[in-house]
Amino acid sequence: VTEVGEEVIMTVSQRGTGDLVEGAGVWALTREQAEDLQTAVEALKAENEGVMPADVDRETLIGIYGAFLGRTNGSGQLKHSFEESGWYLLLAVKAGYRPGHAPIGIMASQNIGASETQQTTTW
């Protein structure tokens, strides 16, 4: 959880090895957007005998529902400041990797003029 306007450092690493992932796209989805995306994924799987079709461009699909935040740098990190409070599901996607996700809560600013802090979300 962090405040509106605070910088969040998101780190994307490979499951199992912990290797940092450069160039992963990161999207933020509201709860409703995440549910809509899940419905779309389930429909695609149902059309393909329960398996996600290999030719689906995951980035394009996620982009229909969520807000693109950017791509991770050479250290597997992306910095972003959220402008609206709420709950978000962060999705990280890169070809050749299984998508990763992590929730994040953004709350209205409590201390105007407080010193900046950095919050880190790793998945």
PDB file of C-alpha atoms in Angstrom:
ATOM      1  CA  VAL A   1       0.000   0.000   0.000  1.00  0.00           C
ATOM      2  CA  THR A   2       1.236   3.466  -0.863  1.00  0.00           C
ATOM      3  CA  GLU A   3      -0.163   6.957  -1.320  1.00  0.00           C
ATOM      4  CA  VAL A   4      -1.307   8.788  -4.423  1.00  0.00           C
ATOM      5  CA  GLY A   5       1.680  10.509  -6.005  1.00  0.00           C
ATOM      6  CA  GLU A   6       4.301   8.386  -4.225  1.00  0.00           C
ATOM      7  CA  GLU A   7       6.827   6.660  -6.447  1.00  0.00           C
ATOM      8  CA  VAL A   8       6.490   2.885  -6.563  1.00  0.00           C
ATOM      9  CA  ILE A   9       9.392   0.759  -7.763  1.00  0.00           C
ATOM     10  CA  MET A  10       8.150  -2.477  -9.311  1.00  0.00           C
ATOM     11  CA  THR A  11      10.673  -5.268  -9.834  1.00  0.00           C
ATOM     12  CA  VAL A  12       9.949  -8.164 -12.185  1.00  0.00           C
ATOM     13  CA  SER A  13      11.916 -11.348 -11.668  1.00  0.00           C
ATOM     14  CA  GLN A  14      11.676 -14.856 -13.068  1.00  0.00           C
ATOM     15  CA  ARG A  15       9.934 -17.408 -10.864  1.00  0.00           C
ATOM     16  CA  GLY A  16      12.282 -20.060  -9.585  1.00  0.00           C
ATOM     17  CA  THR A  17      15.570 -18.409 -10.523  1.00  0.00           C
ATOM     18  CA  GLY A  18      14.951 -14.866  -9.318  1.00  0.00           C
ATOM     19  CA  ASP A  19      16.654 -13.503 -12.447  1.00  0.00           C
ATOM     20  CA  LEU A  20      15.565  -9.940 -13.210  1.00  0.00           C
ATOM     21  CA  VAL A  21      13.456  -9.513 -16.345  1.00  0.00           C
ATOM     22  CA  GLU A  22      14.330  -6.610 -18.617  1.00  0.00           C
ATOM     23  CA  GLY A  23      11.678  -5.331 -21.049  1.00  0.00           C
ATOM     24  CA  ALA A  24       8.620  -6.776 -19.319  1.00  0.00           C
ATOM     25  CA  GLY A  25       5.475  -4.746 -19.930  1.00  0.00           C
ATOM     26  CA  VAL A  26       3.561  -3.767 -16.796  1.00  0.00           C
ATOM     27  CA  TRP A  27      -0.156  -2.933 -16.697  1.00  0.00           C
ATOM     28  CA  ALA A  28      -2.453  -1.809 -13.864  1.00  0.00           C
ATOM     29  CA  LEU A  29      -6.053  -3.010 -13.765  1.00  0.00           C
ATOM     30  CA  THR A  30      -8.852  -2.047 -11.407  1.00  0.00           C
ATOM     31  CA  ARG A  31     -10.801  -4.879  -9.791  1.00  0.00           C
ATOM     32  CA  GLU A  32     -13.542  -4.544 -12.421  1.00  0.00           C
ATOM     33  CA  GLN A  33     -11.023  -4.502 -15.287  1.00  0.00           C
ATOM     34  CA  ALA A  34      -9.274  -7.583 -13.851  1.00  0.00           C
ATOM     35  CA  GLU A  35     -12.604  -9.414 -13.679  1.00  0.00           C
ATOM     36  CA  ASP A  36     -13.429  -8.431 -17.281  1.00  0.00           C
ATOM     37  CA  LEU A  37      -9.998  -9.650 -18.425  1.00  0.00           C
ATOM     38  CA  GLN A  38     -10.492 -12.939 -16.569  1.00  0.00           C
ATOM     39  CA  THR A  39     -13.857 -13.404 -18.317  1.00  0.00           C
ATOM     40  CA  ALA A  40     -12.226 -12.782 -21.703  1.00  0.00           C
ATOM     41  CA  VAL A  41      -9.402 -15.257 -20.942  1.00  0.00           C
ATOM     42  CA  GLU A  42     -11.898 -17.914 -19.850  1.00  0.00           C
ATOM     43  CA  ALA A  43     -13.863 -17.410 -23.078  1.00  0.00           C
ATOM     44  CA  LEU A  44     -10.687 -17.819 -25.166  1.00  0.00           C
ATOM     45  CA  LYS A  45      -9.783 -20.982 -23.270  1.00  0.00           C
ATOM     46  CA  ALA A  46     -13.291 -22.388 -23.707  1.00  0.00           C
ATOM     47  CA  GLU A  47     -12.950 -21.932 -27.478  1.00  0.00           C
ATOM     48  CA  ASN A  48      -9.636 -23.814 -27.410  1.00  0.00           C
ATOM     49  CA  GLU A  49     -10.378 -26.907 -25.313  1.00  0.00           C
ATOM     50  CA  GLY A  50      -9.418 -25.263 -22.013  1.00  0.00           C
ATOM     51  CA  VAL A  51      -6.037 -23.970 -23.170  1.00  0.00           C
ATOM     52  CA  MET A  52      -5.011 -20.393 -23.894  1.00  0.00           C
ATOM     53  CA  PRO A  53      -4.435 -20.185 -27.674  1.00  0.00           C
ATOM     54  CA  ALA A  54      -0.723 -19.815 -28.491  1.00  0.00           C
ATOM     55  CA  ASP A  55      -1.389 -17.086 -31.063  1.00  0.00           C
ATOM     56  CA  VAL A  56      -3.052 -14.690 -28.586  1.00  0.00           C
ATOM     57  CA  ASP A  57      -1.016 -11.515 -28.092  1.00  0.00           C
ATOM     58  CA  ARG A  58      -1.221 -11.207 -24.316  1.00  0.00           C
ATOM     59  CA  GLU A  59      -0.042  -7.586 -24.319  1.00  0.00           C
ATOM     60  CA  THR A  60      -2.775  -6.533 -26.726  1.00  0.00           C
ATOM     61  CA  LEU A  61      -5.394  -8.450 -24.747  1.00  0.00           C
ATOM     62  CA  ILE A  62      -4.350  -6.936 -21.408  1.00  0.00           C
ATOM     63  CA  GLY A  63      -4.128  -3.486 -23.025  1.00  0.00           C
ATOM     64  CA  ILE A  64      -7.828  -3.655 -23.873  1.00  0.00           C
ATOM     65  CA  TYR A  65      -8.643  -3.734 -20.163  1.00  0.00           C
ATOM     66  CA  GLY A  66      -5.752  -2.135 -18.267  1.00  0.00           C
ATOM     67  CA  ALA A  67      -3.488   0.904 -18.255  1.00  0.00           C
ATOM     68  CA  PHE A  68       0.039   0.379 -19.600  1.00  0.00           C
ATOM     69  CA  LEU A  69       2.594   1.683 -17.098  1.00  0.00           C
ATOM     70  CA  GLY A  70       5.768   0.989 -19.066  1.00  0.00           C
ATOM     71  CA  ARG A  71       8.565  -1.563 -19.490  1.00  0.00           C
ATOM     72  CA  THR A  72      11.146  -2.700 -16.991  1.00  0.00           C
ATOM     73  CA  ASN A  73      14.709  -1.444 -17.319  1.00  0.00           C
ATOM     74  CA  GLY A  74      17.936  -3.468 -17.338  1.00  0.00           C
ATOM     75  CA  SER A  75      17.525  -4.035 -13.601  1.00  0.00           C
ATOM     76  CA  GLY A  76      14.021  -5.450 -14.067  1.00  0.00           C
ATOM     77  CA  GLN A  77      12.509  -2.331 -12.518  1.00  0.00           C
ATOM     78  CA  LEU A  78       9.812   0.156 -13.446  1.00  0.00           C
ATOM     79  CA  LYS A  79       9.047   3.338 -11.487  1.00  0.00           C
ATOM     80  CA  HIS A  80       5.536   4.760 -11.469  1.00  0.00           C
ATOM     81  CA  SER A  81       3.389   7.159  -9.436  1.00  0.00           C
ATOM     82  CA  PHE A  82      -0.350   6.479  -9.298  1.00  0.00           C
ATOM     83  CA  GLU A  83      -2.640   9.482  -9.664  1.00  0.00           C
ATOM     84  CA  GLU A  84      -5.829   7.862  -8.338  1.00  0.00           C
ATOM     85  CA  SER A  85      -6.506   5.951  -5.152  1.00  0.00           C
ATOM     86  CA  GLY A  86      -7.903   2.430  -5.315  1.00  0.00           C
ATOM     87  CA  TRP A  87      -6.982  -1.230  -5.572  1.00  0.00           C
ATOM     88  CA  TYR A  88      -5.040  -2.378  -8.644  1.00  0.00           C
ATOM     89  CA  LEU A  89      -3.803  -5.664  -9.995  1.00  0.00           C
ATOM     90  CA  LEU A  90      -0.372  -5.267 -11.576  1.00  0.00           C
ATOM     91  CA  LEU A  91       0.356  -7.613 -14.489  1.00  0.00           C
ATOM     92  CA  ALA A  92       3.827  -8.172 -15.933  1.00  0.00           C
ATOM     93  CA  VAL A  93       4.101  -9.769 -19.377  1.00  0.00           C
ATOM     94  CA  LYS A  94       6.997 -10.664 -21.644  1.00  0.00           C
ATOM     95  CA  ALA A  95       7.154 -13.160 -24.509  1.00  0.00           C
ATOM     96  CA  GLY A  96       8.726 -16.419 -23.398  1.00  0.00           C
ATOM     97  CA  TYR A  97       7.693 -15.955 -19.752  1.00  0.00           C
ATOM     98  CA  ARG A  98       4.553 -16.793 -17.832  1.00  0.00           C
ATOM     99  CA  PRO A  99       2.701 -13.606 -16.819  1.00  0.00           C
ATOM    100  CA  GLY A 100       3.212 -12.404 -13.264  1.00  0.00           C
ATOM    101  CA  HIS A 101       0.864 -10.449 -11.034  1.00  0.00           C
ATOM    102  CA  ALA A 102       0.746  -8.600  -7.732  1.00  0.00           C
ATOM    103  CA  PRO A 103      -1.929  -6.498  -6.018  1.00  0.00           C
ATOM    104  CA  ILE A 104      -1.297  -2.942  -4.867  1.00  0.00           C
ATOM    105  CA  GLY A 105      -3.430  -0.497  -2.898  1.00  0.00           C
ATOM    106  CA  ILE A 106      -3.169   3.237  -3.450  1.00  0.00           C
ATOM    107  CA  MET A 107      -4.660   5.485  -0.783  1.00  0.00           C
ATOM    108  CA  ALA A 108      -5.390   9.198  -0.746  1.00  0.00           C
ATOM    109  CA  SER A 109      -2.460  11.288   0.437  1.00  0.00           C
ATOM    110  CA  GLN A 110      -2.424  11.629   4.240  1.00  0.00           C
ATOM    111  CA  ASN A 111       0.552  13.935   4.786  1.00  0.00           C
ATOM    112  CA  ILE A 112       0.823  16.763   2.294  1.00  0.00           C
ATOM    113  CA  GLY A 113       4.452  17.865   2.172  1.00  0.00           C
ATOM    114  CA  ALA A 114       5.818  14.715   3.788  1.00  0.00           C
ATOM    115  CA  SER A 115       9.160  13.494   2.545  1.00  0.00           C
ATOM    116  CA  GLU A 116       9.085  11.106  -0.397  1.00  0.00           C
ATOM    117  CA  THR A 117       9.325   7.405   0.275  1.00  0.00           C
ATOM    118  CA  GLN A 118       9.807   4.580  -2.152  1.00  0.00           C
ATOM    119  CA  GLN A 119       7.586   1.530  -2.040  1.00  0.00           C
ATOM    120  CA  THR A 120       8.789  -1.616  -3.777  1.00  0.00           C
ATOM    121  CA  THR A 121       6.568  -4.294  -5.290  1.00  0.00           C
ATOM    122  CA  THR A 122       8.366  -7.443  -6.446  1.00  0.00           C
ATOM    123  CA  TRP A 123       6.851 -10.438  -8.203  1.00  0.00           C
TER     124      TRP A 123
END
